[in-house]
Tab-separated table of C-alpha atoms in Angstrom:
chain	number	residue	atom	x	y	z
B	1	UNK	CA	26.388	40.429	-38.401
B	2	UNK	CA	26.170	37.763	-35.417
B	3	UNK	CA	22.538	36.766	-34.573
B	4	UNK	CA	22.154	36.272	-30.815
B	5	UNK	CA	19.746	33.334	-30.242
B	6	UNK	CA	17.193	34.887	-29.038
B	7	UNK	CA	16.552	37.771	-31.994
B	8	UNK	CA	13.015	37.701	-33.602
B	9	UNK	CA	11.959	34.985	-35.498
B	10	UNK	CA	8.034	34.966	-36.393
B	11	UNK	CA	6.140	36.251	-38.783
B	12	UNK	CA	6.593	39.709	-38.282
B	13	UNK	CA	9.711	39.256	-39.955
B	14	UNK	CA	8.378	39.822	-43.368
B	15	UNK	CA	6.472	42.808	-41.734
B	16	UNK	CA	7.008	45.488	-44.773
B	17	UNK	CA	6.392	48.676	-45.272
B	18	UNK	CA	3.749	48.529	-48.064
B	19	UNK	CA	3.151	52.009	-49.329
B	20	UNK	CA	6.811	53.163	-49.359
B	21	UNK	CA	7.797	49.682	-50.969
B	22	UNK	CA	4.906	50.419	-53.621
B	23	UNK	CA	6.171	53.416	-54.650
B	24	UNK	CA	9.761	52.433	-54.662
B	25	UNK	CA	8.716	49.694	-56.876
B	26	UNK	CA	6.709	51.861	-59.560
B	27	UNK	CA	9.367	54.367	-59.594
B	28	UNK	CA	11.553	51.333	-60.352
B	29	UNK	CA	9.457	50.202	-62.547
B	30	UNK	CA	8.997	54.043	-64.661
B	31	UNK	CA	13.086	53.962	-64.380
B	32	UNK	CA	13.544	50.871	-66.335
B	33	UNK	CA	11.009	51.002	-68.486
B	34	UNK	CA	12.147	54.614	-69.563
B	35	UNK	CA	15.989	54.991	-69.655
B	36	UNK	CA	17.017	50.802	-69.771
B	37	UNK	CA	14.426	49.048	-71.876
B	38	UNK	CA	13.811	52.289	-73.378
B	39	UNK	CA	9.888	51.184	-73.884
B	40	UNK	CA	6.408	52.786	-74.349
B	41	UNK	CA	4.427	50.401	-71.729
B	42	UNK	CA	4.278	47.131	-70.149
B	43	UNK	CA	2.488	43.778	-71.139
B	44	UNK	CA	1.786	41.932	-68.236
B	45	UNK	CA	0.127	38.505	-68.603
B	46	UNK	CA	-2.617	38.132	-66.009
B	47	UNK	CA	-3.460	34.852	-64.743
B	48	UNK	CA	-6.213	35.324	-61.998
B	49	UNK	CA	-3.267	34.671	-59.080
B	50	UNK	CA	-2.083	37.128	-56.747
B	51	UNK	CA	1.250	37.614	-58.222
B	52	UNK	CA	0.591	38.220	-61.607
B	53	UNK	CA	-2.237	40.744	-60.579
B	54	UNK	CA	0.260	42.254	-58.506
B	55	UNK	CA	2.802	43.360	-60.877
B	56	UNK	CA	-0.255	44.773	-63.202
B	57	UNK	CA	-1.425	46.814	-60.573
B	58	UNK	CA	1.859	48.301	-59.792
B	59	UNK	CA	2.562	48.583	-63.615
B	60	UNK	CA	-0.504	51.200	-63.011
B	61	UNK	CA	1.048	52.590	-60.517
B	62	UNK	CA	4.032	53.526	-62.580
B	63	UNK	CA	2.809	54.169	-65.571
B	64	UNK	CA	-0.649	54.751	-65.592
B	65	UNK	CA	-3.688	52.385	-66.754
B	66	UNK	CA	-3.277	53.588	-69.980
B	67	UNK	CA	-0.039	52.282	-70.525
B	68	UNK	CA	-0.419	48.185	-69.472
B	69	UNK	CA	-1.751	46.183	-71.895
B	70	UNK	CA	-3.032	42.886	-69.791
B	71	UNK	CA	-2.904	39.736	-71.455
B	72	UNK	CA	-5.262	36.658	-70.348
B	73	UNK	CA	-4.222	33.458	-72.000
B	74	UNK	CA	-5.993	30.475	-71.219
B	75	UNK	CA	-5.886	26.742	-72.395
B	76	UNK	CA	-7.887	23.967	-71.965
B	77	UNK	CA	-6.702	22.965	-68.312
B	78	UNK	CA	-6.855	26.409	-67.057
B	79	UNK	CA	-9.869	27.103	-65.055
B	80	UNK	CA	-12.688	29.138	-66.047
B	81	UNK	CA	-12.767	31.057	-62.549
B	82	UNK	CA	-8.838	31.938	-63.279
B	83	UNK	CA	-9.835	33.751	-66.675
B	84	UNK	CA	-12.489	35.420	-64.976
B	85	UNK	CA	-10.722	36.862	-61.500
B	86	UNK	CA	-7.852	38.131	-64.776
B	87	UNK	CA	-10.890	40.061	-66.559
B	88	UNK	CA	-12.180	41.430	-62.935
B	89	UNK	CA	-8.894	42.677	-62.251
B	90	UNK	CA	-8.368	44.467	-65.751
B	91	UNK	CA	-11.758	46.034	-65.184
B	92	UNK	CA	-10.379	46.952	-61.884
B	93	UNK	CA	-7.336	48.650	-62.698
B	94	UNK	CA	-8.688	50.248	-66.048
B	95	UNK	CA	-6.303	48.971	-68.062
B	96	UNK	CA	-6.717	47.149	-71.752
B	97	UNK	CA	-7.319	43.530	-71.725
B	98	UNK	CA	-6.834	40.918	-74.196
B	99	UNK	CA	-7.791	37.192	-74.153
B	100	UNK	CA	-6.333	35.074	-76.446
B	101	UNK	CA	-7.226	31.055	-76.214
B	102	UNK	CA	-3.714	29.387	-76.562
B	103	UNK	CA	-5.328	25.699	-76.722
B	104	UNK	CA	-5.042	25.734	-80.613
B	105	UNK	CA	-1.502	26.364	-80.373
B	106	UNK	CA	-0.873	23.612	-78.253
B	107	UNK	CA	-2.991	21.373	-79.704
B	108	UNK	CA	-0.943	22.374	-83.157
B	109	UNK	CA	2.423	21.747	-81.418
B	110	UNK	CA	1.573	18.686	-80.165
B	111	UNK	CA	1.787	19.595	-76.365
B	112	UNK	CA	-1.432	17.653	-75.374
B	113	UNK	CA	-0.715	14.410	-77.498
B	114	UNK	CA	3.287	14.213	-76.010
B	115	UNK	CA	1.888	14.888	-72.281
B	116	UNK	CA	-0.881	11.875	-72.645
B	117	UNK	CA	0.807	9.276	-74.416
B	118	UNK	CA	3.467	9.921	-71.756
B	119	UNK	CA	1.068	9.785	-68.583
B	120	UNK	CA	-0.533	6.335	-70.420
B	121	UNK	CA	3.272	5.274	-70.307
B	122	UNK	CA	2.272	4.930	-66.361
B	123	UNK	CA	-1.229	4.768	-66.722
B	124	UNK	CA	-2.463	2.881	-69.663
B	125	UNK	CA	-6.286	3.342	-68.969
B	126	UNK	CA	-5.991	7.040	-69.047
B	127	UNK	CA	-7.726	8.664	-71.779
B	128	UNK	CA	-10.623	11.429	-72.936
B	129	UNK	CA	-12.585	12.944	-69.592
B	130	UNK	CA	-9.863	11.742	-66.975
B	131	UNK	CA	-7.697	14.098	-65.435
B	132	UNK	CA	-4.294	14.053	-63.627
B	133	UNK	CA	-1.552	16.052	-61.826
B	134	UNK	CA	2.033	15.401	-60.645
B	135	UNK	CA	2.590	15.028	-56.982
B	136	UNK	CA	6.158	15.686	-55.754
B	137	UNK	CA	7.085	14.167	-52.072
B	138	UNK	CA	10.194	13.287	-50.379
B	139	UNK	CA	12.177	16.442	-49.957
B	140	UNK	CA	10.471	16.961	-46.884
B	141	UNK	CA	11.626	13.654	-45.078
B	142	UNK	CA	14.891	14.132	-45.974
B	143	UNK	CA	15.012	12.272	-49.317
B	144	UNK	CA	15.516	13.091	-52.785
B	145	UNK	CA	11.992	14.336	-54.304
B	146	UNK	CA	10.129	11.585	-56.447
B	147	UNK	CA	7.401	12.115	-58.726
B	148	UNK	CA	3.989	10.751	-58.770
B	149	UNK	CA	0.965	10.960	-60.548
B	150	UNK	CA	-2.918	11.245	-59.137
B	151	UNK	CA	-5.186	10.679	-61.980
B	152	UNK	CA	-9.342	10.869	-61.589
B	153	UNK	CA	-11.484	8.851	-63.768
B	154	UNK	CA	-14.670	10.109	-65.170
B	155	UNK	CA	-16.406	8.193	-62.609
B	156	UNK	CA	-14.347	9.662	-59.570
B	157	UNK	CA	-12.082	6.959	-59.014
B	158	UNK	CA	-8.848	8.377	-57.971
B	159	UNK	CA	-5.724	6.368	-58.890
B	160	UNK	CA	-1.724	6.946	-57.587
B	161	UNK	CA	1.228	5.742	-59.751
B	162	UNK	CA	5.132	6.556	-59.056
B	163	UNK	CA	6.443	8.324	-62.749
B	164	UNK	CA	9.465	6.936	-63.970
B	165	UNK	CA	11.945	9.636	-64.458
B	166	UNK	CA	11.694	9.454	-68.629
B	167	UNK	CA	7.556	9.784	-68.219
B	168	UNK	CA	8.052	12.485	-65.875
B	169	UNK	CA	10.070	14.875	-68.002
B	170	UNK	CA	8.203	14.271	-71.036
B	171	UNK	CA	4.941	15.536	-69.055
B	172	UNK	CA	7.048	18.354	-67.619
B	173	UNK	CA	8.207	19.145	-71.390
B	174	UNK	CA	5.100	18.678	-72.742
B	175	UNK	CA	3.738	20.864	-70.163
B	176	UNK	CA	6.392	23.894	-70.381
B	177	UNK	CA	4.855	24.530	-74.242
B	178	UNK	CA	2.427	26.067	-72.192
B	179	UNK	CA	4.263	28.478	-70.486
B	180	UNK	CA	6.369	29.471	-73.723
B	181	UNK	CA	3.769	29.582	-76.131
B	182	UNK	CA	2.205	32.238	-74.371
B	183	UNK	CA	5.745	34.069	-73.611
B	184	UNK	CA	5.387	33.688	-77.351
B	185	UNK	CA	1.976	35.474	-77.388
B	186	UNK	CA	3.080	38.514	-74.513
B	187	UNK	CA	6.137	39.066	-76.951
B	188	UNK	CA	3.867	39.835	-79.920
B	189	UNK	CA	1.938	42.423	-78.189
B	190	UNK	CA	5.096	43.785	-76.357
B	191	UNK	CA	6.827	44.244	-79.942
B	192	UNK	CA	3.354	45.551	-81.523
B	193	UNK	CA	2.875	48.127	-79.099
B	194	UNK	CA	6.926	48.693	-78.354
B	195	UNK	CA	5.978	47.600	-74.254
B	196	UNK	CA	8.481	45.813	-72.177
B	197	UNK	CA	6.951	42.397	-71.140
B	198	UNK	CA	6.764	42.117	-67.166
B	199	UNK	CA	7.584	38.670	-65.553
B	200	UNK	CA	6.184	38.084	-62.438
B	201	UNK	CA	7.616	35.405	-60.045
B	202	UNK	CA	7.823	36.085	-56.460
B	203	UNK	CA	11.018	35.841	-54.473
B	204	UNK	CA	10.178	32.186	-53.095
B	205	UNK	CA	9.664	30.682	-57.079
B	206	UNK	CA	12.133	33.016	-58.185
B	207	UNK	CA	14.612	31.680	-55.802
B	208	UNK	CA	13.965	28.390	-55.954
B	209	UNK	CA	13.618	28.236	-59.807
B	210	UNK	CA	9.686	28.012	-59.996
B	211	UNK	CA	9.531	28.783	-63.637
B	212	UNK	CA	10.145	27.109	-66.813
B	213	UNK	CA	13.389	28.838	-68.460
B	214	UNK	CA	12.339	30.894	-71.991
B	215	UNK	CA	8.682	30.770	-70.586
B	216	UNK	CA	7.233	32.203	-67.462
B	217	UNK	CA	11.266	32.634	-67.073
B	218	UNK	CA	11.730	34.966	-69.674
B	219	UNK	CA	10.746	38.877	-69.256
B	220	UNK	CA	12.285	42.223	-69.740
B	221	UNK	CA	11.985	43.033	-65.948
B	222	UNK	CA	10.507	41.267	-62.846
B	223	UNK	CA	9.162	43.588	-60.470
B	224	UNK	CA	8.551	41.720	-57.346
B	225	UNK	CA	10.763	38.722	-57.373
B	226	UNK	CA	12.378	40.325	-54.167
B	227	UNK	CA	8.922	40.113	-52.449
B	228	UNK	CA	7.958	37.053	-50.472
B	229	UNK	CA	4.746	35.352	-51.196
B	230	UNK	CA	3.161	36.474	-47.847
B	231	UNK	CA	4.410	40.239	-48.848
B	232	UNK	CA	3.003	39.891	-52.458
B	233	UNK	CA	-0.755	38.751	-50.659
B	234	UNK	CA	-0.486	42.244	-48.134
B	235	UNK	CA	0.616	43.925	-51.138
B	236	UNK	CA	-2.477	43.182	-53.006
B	237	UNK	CA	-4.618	44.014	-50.236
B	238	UNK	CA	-2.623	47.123	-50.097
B	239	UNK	CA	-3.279	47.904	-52.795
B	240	UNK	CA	-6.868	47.140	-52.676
B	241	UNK	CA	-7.066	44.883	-55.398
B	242	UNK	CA	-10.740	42.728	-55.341
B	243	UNK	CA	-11.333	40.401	-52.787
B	244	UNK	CA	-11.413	37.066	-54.928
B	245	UNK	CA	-7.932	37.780	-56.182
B	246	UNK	CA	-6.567	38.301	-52.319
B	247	UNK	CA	-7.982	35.320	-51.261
B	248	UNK	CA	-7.054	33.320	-54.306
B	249	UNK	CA	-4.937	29.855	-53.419
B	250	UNK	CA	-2.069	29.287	-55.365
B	251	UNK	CA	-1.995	26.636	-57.831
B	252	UNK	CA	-0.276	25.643	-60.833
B	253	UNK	CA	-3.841	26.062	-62.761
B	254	UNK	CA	-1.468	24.183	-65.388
B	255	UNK	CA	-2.828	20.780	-65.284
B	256	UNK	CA	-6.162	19.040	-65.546
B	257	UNK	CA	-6.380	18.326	-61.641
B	258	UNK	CA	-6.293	21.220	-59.717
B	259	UNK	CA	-2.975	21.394	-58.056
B	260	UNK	CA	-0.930	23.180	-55.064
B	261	UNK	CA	2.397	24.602	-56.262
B	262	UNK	CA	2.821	22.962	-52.630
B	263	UNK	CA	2.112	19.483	-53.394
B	264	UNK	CA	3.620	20.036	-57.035
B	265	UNK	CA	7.131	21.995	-55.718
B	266	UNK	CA	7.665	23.693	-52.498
B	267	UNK	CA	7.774	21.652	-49.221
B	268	UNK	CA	5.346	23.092	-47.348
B	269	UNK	CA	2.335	25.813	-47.634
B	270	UNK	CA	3.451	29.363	-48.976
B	271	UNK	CA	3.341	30.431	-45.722
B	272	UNK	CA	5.891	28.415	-44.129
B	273	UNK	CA	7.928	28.397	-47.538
B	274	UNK	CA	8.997	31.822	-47.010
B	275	UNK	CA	9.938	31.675	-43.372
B	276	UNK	CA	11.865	28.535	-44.275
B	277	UNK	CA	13.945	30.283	-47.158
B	278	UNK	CA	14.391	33.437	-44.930
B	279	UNK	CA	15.984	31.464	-41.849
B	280	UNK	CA	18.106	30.199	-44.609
B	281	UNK	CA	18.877	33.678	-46.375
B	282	UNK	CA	19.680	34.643	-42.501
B	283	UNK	CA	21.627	31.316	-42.011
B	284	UNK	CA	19.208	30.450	-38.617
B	285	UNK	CA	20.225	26.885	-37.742
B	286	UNK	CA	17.110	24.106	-38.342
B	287	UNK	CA	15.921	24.332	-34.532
B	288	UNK	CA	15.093	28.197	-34.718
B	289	UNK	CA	12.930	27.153	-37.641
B	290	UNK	CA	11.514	24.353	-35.935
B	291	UNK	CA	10.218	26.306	-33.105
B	292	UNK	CA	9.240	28.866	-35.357
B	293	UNK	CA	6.678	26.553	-37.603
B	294	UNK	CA	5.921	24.017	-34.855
B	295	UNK	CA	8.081	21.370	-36.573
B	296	UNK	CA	10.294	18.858	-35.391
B	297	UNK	CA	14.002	19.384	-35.823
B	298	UNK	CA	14.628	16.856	-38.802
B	299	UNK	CA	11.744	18.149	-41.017
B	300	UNK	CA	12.778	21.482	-40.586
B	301	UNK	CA	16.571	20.593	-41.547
B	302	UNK	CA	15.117	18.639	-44.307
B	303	UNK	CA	13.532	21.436	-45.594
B	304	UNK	CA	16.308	23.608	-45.142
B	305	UNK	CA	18.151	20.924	-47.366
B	306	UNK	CA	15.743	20.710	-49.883
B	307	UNK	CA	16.009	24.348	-50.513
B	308	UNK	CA	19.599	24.356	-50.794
B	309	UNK	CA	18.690	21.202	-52.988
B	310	UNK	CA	16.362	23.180	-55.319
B	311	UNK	CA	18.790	25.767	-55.733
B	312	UNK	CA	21.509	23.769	-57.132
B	313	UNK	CA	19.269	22.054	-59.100
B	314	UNK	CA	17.438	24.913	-60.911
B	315	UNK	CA	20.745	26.962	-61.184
B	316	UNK	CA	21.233	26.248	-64.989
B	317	UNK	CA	17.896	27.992	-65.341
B	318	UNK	CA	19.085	31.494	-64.038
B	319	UNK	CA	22.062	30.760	-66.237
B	320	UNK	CA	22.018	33.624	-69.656
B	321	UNK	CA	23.967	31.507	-72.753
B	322	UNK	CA	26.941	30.504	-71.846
B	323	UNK	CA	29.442	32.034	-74.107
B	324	UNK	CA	32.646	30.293	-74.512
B	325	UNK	CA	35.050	33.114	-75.205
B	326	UNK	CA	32.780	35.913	-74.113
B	327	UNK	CA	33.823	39.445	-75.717
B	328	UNK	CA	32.514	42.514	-73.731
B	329	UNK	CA	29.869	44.272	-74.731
B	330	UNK	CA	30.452	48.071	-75.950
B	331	UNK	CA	28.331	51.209	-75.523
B	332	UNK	CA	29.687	52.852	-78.489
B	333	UNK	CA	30.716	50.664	-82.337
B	334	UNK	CA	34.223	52.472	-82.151
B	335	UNK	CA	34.131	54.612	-85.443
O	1	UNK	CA	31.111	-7.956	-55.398
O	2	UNK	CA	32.889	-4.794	-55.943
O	3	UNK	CA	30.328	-2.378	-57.474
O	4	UNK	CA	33.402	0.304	-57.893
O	5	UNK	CA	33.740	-0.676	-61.227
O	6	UNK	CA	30.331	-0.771	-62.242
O	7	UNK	CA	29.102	2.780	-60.283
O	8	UNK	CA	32.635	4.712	-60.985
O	9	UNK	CA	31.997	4.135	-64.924
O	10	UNK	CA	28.513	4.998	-64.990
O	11	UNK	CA	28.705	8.267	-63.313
O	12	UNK	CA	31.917	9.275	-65.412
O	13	UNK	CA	30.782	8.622	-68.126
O	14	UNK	CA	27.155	9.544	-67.694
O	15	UNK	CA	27.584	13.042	-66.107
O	16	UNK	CA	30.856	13.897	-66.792
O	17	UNK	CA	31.465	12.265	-69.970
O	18	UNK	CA	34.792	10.967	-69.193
O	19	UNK	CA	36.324	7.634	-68.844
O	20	UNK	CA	39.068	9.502	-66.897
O	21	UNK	CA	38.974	8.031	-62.867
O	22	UNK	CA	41.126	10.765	-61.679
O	23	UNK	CA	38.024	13.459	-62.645
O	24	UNK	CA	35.970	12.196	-59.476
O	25	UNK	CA	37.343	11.290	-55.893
O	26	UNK	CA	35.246	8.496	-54.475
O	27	UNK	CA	34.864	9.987	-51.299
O	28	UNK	CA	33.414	13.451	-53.172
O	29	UNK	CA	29.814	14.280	-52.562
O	30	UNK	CA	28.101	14.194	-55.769
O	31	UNK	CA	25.559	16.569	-55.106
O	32	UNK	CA	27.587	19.008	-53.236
O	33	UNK	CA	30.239	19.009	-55.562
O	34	UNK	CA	27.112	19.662	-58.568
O	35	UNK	CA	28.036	16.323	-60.526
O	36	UNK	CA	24.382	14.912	-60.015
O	37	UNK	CA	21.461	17.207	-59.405
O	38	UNK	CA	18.196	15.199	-58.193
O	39	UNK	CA	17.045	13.992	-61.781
O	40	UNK	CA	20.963	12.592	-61.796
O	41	UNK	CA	19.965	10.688	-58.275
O	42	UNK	CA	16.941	9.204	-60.158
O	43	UNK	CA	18.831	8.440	-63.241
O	44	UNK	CA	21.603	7.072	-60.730
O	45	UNK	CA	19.191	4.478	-59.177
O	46	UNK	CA	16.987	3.311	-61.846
O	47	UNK	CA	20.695	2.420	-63.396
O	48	UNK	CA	21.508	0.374	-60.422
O	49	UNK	CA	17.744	-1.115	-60.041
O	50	UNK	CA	18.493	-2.507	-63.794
O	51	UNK	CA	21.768	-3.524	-63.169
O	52	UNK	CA	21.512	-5.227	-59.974
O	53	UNK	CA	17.880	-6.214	-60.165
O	54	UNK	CA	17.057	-4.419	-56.919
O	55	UNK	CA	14.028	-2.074	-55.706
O	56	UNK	CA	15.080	1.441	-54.453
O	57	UNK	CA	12.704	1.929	-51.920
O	58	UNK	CA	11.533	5.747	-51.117
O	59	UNK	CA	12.729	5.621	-47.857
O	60	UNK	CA	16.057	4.651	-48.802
O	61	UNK	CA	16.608	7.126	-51.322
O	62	UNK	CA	19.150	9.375	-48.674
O	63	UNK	CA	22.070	11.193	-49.203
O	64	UNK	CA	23.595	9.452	-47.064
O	65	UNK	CA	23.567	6.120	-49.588
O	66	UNK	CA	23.780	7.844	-52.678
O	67	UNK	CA	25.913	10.997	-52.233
O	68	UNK	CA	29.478	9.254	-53.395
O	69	UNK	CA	30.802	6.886	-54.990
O	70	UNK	CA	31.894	5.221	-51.566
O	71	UNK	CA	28.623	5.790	-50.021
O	72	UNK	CA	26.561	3.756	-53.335
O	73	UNK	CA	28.825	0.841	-52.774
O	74	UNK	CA	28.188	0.115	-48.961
O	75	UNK	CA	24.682	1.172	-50.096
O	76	UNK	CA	25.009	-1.841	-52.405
O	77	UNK	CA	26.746	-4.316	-50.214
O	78	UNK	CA	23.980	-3.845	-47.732
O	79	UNK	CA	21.081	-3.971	-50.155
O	80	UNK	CA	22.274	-7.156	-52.024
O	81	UNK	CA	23.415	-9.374	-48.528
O	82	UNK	CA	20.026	-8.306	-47.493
């Protein structure tokens, strides 16, 4: 289809439908879980954030409270308010709730030891009572992403350091334990009970590979990864879910500084994210975007690039196993 | 100083674990064609900031000096007559 220059681009362009898109989703949602996955229920690990809280509350929707088992699963570096907006929405909703701490686990595995001795690698003085995050900047200026770290002493001091690359994946793998040991833990109940385990990524960190593969990754359906961020927020208020989850921000909530997923991944605010992948989707040239988030030209091609960048770059993680000399699967063992 | 043969080995071997020249085109964008994803870049410089003794700065980690094999060279040539 040929765009003329002048067809709508604002925000109304992720104007939805909300009720007939809810119901399309939970009938989705009843379909699959019924005659694909061929499951009782649904497990949906509940985090406090909109998205996550989201997919439980249609879960209800299409199967009924009394079939979603939610899951909170906190660790030491999640925050307390995150735990408790999960339990407020379970009470909401109706549904079962279980919290399980995970911290053991990772303390067992050695997640917190490999993540430290690899953020001393930068920052020697860190130890007990400071805390850190991982800044990401670059992409939007037109040049490969770096990787930083912002660390707070117990007296307040803040303190910046660039990661080298070898420091930086060994605090992202450190990290990603978290993620997978509690894929780990949603499996458990999902086989207990004979649920399907619901992964929740949005279409903006579905998209742009937002997720660590065989962790937050990994799920037996995901039922809003075609929603954009903004449509997952009017979505929850929609759906009238409680006011503290609808105006939650976004963060990571996976390391000991509280942290963006802006400043940690995406370019720019939510917001802005997913008008910025949807002129791309569309294939709007940089200057309709521009005009469209009060940018300049350049940052708005840069972040057009850095999209396309993410994409190649997170690829691998959509990938299933690759198998060599793949046979096709049958429907029937021939007899 | 003709970095060719310094750069052109590294990245064959390094991504595409070959010592075969003919498997990358000098010209060919490396992260178009998916032979270096943005770790790669970051692998790609801190090799040439230990080879060559030289500072990447932020500002000059473009594209447009590391996206070939051609384009790392004059990247190079600049940096080092600098």
């Amino acid at each position: 289809m040929i765009r003329s220059e002048s067809a709508t681009f604002d925000r109304s362009v992720l104007d939805l439908d909300l009720e007939a898109e809810a119901d399309r989703i939970a009938a989705g949602l009843r379909e699959t879980t019924a005659h694909v996955l061929h499951r009782r229920g649904l497990v949906v690990a509940i985090s406090g954030g909109i998205d996550s809280s989201c997919c439980a509350a249609l879960a209800v929707r299409a199967l009924g409270a009394g079939r979603v088992l939610g899951l909170v699963l906190p660790e030491r570096d999640s925050s307390d308010d995150s735990a408790a907006r999960a339990h407020a929405l379970a009470t909401h909703l109706g549904i079962d709730v279980i919290e399980f701490d995970i911290a053991p686990a990772l303390e067992a595995i050695g997640c917190y030891a490999a993540r430290d001795a690899a953020v001393r690698e930068a920052l020697p003085a860190y130890a007990d009572g400071w805390s850190f995050k991982i800044v990401i900047s670059g992409g939007t200026r037109g040049q490969f992403n770096t990787f930083g770290l912002v660390a707070r002493d117990p007296d307040g001091g803040m303190h910046e350091r660039r990661l080298g690359r070898a420091e930086y994946l060994q605090i992202v793998a450190a990290t990603n334990y978290k993620q997978r040991i509690r894929k780990t833990i949603e499996y458990f109940h999902a086989d207990r009970l004979n649920y399907a385990v619901v992964g929740t990524p949005n279409r903006l960190e579905y998209d742009q590979g937002f997720f660590v593969k065989n962790g937050d990754g990994s799920a037996d359906v995901k039922p809003i990864a075609h929603l954009y961020k903004t449509q997952v927020y009017a979505m929850a208020r929609h759906l009238g879910l409680p006011a503290r989850i609808c105006a939650a921000v976004p963060t990571t909530d996976t390391y000991s500084l509280e942290q963006g997923q802006d400043e940690f991944y995406f370019a720019l605010p939510y917001a802005e994210m997913d008008l910025a992948l949807w002129s791309v989707e569309q294939g709007r040239p940089a200057a309709d975007l521009a005009r469209a988030l009060g940018l300049d030209e350049d940052q708005a091609a840069a972040v057009q690039a850095d999209i396309g960048n993410k994409r190649r770059t997170t690829r691998y993680l959509h990938e299933r196993p690759v198998l060599l000399h793949a046979q096709p699967l049958r429907e029937e063992i021939p007899a | 100083m003709d970095f060719r043969h310094t750069v052109k080995p590294f990245i064959l071997d390094n991504f595409l674990f070959t010592s075969d020249g003919s498997a990358l085109d000098d010209r060919a964008s490396l992260i178009r064609g998916g032979i270096v994803d943005s770790t790669g870049v970051l692998e790609l410089i801190e090799f040439l900031e230990e080879t060559y003794g030289i500072r990447v700065a932020a500002e000059e980690m473009v594209p447009a000096n590391f996206d070939s094999v051609d384009t790392i060279c004059a990247f190079l040539s600049r940096k080092l007559a600098a």
